[in-house]
PDB file of C-alpha atoms in Angstrom:
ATOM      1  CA  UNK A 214     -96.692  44.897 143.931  1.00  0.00           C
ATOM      2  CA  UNK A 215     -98.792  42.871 141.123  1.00  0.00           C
ATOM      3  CA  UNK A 216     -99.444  44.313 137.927  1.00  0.00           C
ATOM      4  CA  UNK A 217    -102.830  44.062 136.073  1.00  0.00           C
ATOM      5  CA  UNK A 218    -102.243  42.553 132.772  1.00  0.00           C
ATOM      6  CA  UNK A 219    -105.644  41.388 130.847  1.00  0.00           C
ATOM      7  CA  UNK A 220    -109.177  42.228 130.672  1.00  0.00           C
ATOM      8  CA  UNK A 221    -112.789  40.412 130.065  1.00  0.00           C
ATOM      9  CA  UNK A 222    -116.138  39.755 132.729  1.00  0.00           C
ATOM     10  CA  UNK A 223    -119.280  41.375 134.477  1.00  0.00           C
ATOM     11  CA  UNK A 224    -120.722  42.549 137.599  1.00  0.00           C
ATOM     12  CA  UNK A 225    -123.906  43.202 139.011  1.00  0.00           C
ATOM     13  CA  UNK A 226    -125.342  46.846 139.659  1.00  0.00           C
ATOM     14  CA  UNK A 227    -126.564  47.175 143.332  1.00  0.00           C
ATOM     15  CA  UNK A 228    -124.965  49.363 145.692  1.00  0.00           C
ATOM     16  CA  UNK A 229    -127.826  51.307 147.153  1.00  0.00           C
ATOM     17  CA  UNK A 230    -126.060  52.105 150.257  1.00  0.00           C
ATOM     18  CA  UNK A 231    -122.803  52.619 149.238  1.00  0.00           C
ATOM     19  CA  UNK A 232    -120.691  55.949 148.043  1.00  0.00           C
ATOM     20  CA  UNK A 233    -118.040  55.492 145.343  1.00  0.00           C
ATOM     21  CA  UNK A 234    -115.326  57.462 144.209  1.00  0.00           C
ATOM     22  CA  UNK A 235    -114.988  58.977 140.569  1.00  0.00           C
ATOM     23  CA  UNK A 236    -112.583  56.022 139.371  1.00  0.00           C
ATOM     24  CA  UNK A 237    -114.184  53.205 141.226  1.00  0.00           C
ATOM     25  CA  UNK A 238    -117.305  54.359 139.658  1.00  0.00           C
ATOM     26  CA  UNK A 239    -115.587  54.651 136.262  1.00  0.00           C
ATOM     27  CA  UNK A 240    -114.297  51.158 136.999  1.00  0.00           C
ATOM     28  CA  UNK A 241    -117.651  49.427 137.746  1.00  0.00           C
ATOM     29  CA  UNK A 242    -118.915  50.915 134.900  1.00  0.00           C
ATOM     30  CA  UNK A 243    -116.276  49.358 132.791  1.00  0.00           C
ATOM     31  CA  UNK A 244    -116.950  46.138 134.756  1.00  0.00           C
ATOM     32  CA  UNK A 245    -120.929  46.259 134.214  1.00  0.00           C
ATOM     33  CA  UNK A 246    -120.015  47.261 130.135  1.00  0.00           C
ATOM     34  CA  UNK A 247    -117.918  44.467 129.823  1.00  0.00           C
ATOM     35  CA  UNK A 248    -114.828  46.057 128.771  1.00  0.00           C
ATOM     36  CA  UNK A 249    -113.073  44.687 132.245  1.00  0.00           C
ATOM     37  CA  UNK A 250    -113.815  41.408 133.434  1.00  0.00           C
ATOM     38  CA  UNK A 251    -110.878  39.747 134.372  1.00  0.00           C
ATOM     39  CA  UNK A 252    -107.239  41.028 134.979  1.00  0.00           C
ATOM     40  CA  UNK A 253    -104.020  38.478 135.373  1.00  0.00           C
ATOM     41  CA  UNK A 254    -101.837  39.441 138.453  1.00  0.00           C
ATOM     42  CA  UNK A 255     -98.574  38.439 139.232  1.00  0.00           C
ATOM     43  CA  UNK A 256     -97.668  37.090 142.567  1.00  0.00           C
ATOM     44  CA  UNK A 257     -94.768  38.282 143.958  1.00  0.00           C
ATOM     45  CA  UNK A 258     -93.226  34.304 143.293  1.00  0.00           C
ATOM     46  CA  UNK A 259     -93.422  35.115 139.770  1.00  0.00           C
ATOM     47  CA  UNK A 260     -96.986  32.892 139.414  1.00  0.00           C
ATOM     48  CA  UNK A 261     -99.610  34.608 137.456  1.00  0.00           C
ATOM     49  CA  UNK A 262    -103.195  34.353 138.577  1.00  0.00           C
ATOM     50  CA  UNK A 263    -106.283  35.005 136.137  1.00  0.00           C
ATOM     51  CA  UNK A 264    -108.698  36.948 138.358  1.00  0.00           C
ATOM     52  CA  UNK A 265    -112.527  37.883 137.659  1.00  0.00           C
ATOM     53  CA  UNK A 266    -113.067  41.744 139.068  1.00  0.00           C
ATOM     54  CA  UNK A 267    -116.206  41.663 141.154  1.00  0.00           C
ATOM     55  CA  UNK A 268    -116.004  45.354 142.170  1.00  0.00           C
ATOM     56  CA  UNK A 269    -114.015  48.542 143.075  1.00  0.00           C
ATOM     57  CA  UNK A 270    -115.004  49.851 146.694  1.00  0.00           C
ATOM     58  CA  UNK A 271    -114.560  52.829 147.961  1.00  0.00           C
ATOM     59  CA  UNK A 272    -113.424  52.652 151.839  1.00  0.00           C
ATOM     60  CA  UNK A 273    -112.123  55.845 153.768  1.00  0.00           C
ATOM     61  CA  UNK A 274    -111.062  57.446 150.649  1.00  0.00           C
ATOM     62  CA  UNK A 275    -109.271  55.130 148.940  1.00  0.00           C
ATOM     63  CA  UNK A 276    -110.147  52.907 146.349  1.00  0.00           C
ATOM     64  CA  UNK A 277    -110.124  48.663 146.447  1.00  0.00           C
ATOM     65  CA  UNK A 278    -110.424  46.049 143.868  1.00  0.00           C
ATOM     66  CA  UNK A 279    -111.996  42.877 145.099  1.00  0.00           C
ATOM     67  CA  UNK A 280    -110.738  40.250 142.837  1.00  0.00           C
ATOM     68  CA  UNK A 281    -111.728  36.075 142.594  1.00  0.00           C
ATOM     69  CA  UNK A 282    -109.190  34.366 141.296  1.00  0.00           C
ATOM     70  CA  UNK A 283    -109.786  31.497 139.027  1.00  0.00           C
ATOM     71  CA  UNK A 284    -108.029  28.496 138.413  1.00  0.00           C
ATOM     72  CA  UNK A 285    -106.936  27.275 134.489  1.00  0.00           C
ATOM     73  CA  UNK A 286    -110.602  26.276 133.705  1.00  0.00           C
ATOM     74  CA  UNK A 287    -112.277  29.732 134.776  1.00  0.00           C
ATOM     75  CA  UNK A 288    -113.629  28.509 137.902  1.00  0.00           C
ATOM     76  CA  UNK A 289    -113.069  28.981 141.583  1.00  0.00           C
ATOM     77  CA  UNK A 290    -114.074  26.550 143.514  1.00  0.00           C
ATOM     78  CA  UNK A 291    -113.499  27.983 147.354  1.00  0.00           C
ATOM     79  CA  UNK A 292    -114.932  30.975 147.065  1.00  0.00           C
ATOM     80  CA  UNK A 293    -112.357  32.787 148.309  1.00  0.00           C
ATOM     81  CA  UNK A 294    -111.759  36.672 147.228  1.00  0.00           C
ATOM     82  CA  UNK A 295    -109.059  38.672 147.175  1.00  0.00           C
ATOM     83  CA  UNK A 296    -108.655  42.813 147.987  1.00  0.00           C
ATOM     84  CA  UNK A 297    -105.926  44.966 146.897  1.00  0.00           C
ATOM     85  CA  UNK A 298    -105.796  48.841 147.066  1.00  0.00           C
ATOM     86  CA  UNK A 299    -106.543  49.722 143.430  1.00  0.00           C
ATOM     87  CA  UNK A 300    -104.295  53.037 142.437  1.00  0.00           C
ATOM     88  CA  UNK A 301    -105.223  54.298 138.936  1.00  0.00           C
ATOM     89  CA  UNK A 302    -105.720  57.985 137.678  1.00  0.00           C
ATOM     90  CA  UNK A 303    -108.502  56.968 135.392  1.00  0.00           C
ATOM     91  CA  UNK A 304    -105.466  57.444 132.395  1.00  0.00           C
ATOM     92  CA  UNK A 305    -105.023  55.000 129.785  1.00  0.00           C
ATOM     93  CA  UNK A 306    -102.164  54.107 132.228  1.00  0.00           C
ATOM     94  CA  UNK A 307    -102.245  50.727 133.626  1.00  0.00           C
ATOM     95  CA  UNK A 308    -103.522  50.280 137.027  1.00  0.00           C
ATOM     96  CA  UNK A 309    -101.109  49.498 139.973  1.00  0.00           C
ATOM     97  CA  UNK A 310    -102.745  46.919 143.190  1.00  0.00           C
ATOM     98  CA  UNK A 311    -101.453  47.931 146.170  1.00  0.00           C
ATOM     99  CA  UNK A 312    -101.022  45.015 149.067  1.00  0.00           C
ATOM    100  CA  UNK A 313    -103.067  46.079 152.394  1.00  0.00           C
ATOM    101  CA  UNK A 314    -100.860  45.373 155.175  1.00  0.00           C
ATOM    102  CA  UNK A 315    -102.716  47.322 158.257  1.00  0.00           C
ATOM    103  CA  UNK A 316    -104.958  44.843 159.613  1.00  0.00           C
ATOM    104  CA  UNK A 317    -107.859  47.673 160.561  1.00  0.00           C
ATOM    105  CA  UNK A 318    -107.671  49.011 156.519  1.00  0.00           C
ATOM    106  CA  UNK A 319    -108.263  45.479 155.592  1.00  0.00           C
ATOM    107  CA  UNK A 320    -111.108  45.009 158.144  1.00  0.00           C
ATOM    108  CA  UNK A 321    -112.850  47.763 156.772  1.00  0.00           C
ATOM    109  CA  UNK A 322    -112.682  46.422 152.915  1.00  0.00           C
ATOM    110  CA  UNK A 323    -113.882  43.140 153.979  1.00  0.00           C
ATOM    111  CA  UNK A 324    -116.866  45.232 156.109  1.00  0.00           C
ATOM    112  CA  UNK A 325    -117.491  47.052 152.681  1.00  0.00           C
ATOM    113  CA  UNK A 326    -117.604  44.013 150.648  1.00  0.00           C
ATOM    114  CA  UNK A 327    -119.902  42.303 152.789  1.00  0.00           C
ATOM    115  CA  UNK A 328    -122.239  45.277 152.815  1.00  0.00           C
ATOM    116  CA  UNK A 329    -121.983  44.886 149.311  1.00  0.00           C
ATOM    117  CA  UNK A 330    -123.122  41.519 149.101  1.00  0.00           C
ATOM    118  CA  UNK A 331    -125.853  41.613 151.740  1.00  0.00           C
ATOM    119  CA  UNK A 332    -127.241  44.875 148.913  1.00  0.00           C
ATOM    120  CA  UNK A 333    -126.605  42.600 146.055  1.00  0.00           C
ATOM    121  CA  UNK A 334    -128.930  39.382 147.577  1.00  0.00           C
ATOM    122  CA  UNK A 335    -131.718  41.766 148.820  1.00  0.00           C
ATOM    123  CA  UNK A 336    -131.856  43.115 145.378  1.00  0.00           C
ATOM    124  CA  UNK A 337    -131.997  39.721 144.328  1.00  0.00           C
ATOM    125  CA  UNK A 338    -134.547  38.669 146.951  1.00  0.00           C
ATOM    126  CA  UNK A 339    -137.087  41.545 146.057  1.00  0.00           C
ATOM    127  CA  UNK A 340    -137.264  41.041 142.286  1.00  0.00           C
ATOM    128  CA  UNK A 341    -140.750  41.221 141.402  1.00  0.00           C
ATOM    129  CA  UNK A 342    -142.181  38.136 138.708  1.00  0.00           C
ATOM    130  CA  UNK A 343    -142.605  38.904 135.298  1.00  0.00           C
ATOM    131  CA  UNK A 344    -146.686  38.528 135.806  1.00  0.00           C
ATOM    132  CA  UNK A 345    -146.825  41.410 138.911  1.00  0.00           C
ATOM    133  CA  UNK A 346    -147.874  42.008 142.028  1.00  0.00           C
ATOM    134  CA  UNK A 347    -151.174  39.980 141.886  1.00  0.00           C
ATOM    135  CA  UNK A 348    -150.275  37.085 140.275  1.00  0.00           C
ATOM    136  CA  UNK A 349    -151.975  37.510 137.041  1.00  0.00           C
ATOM    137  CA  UNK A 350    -150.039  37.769 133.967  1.00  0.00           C
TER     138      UNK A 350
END
């Protein structure tokens, strides 16, 4: 099981038509705060991956970190995310990342995530312009 080891980013704050648990909300807000951006994991070969958090889901009950990992400049350039049951008490106890080997539990985070997404680009898609509705300023 990786460990969570560091901290540092940001996230946005759309999830209109989602429902979070007590910690992931706890999380998120940590996340949108700053005070958790990115986390180092180690992989069970012993390599250790920096990681921006992009969110904590709540799926059936249980709790999911979705995490991007970055290479050693900061970026990541395939886009590709990573989920992990996310098992903390909301202590000052270090979270645990749990691997998600049943292939319907991981269907169902991916479904979440994308429903997350799709939330976040409407939100992005219906900002009104500084100078309002009419186009005066």
């Amino acid at each position: 099981m990786p460990s969570l080891v560091g901290s540092e980013m940001c996230i946005r704050d759309s999830y209109s038509n989602m429902e979070f648990s007590k910690v992931a909300t706890e999380m998120n807000t940590r996340i949108e705060n700053g005070e958790q951006e990115t986390v180092e994991i180690e992989l069970d070969h012993g390599e250790i991956v920096n990681c921006a958090i992009m969110i904590v889901l709540t799926v059936n009950d249980k709790d999911y970190i979705v995490l991007l990992p970055l290479d050693k400049n900061g970026q990541n350039h395939d886009g590709n995310v990573w989920f992990y049951e996310f098992i903390w008490d909301g202590s000052d106890k270090e979270p645990e990342l749990g691997y998600i080997s049943d292939d319907a539990e991981y269907e169902a985070v991916s479904e979440a995530f994308d429903l997350y997404l799709d939330d976040v680009e409407f939100d992005e898609l219906v900002e009104l312009p500084e100078e309002g509705l009419d186009g005066e300023e």
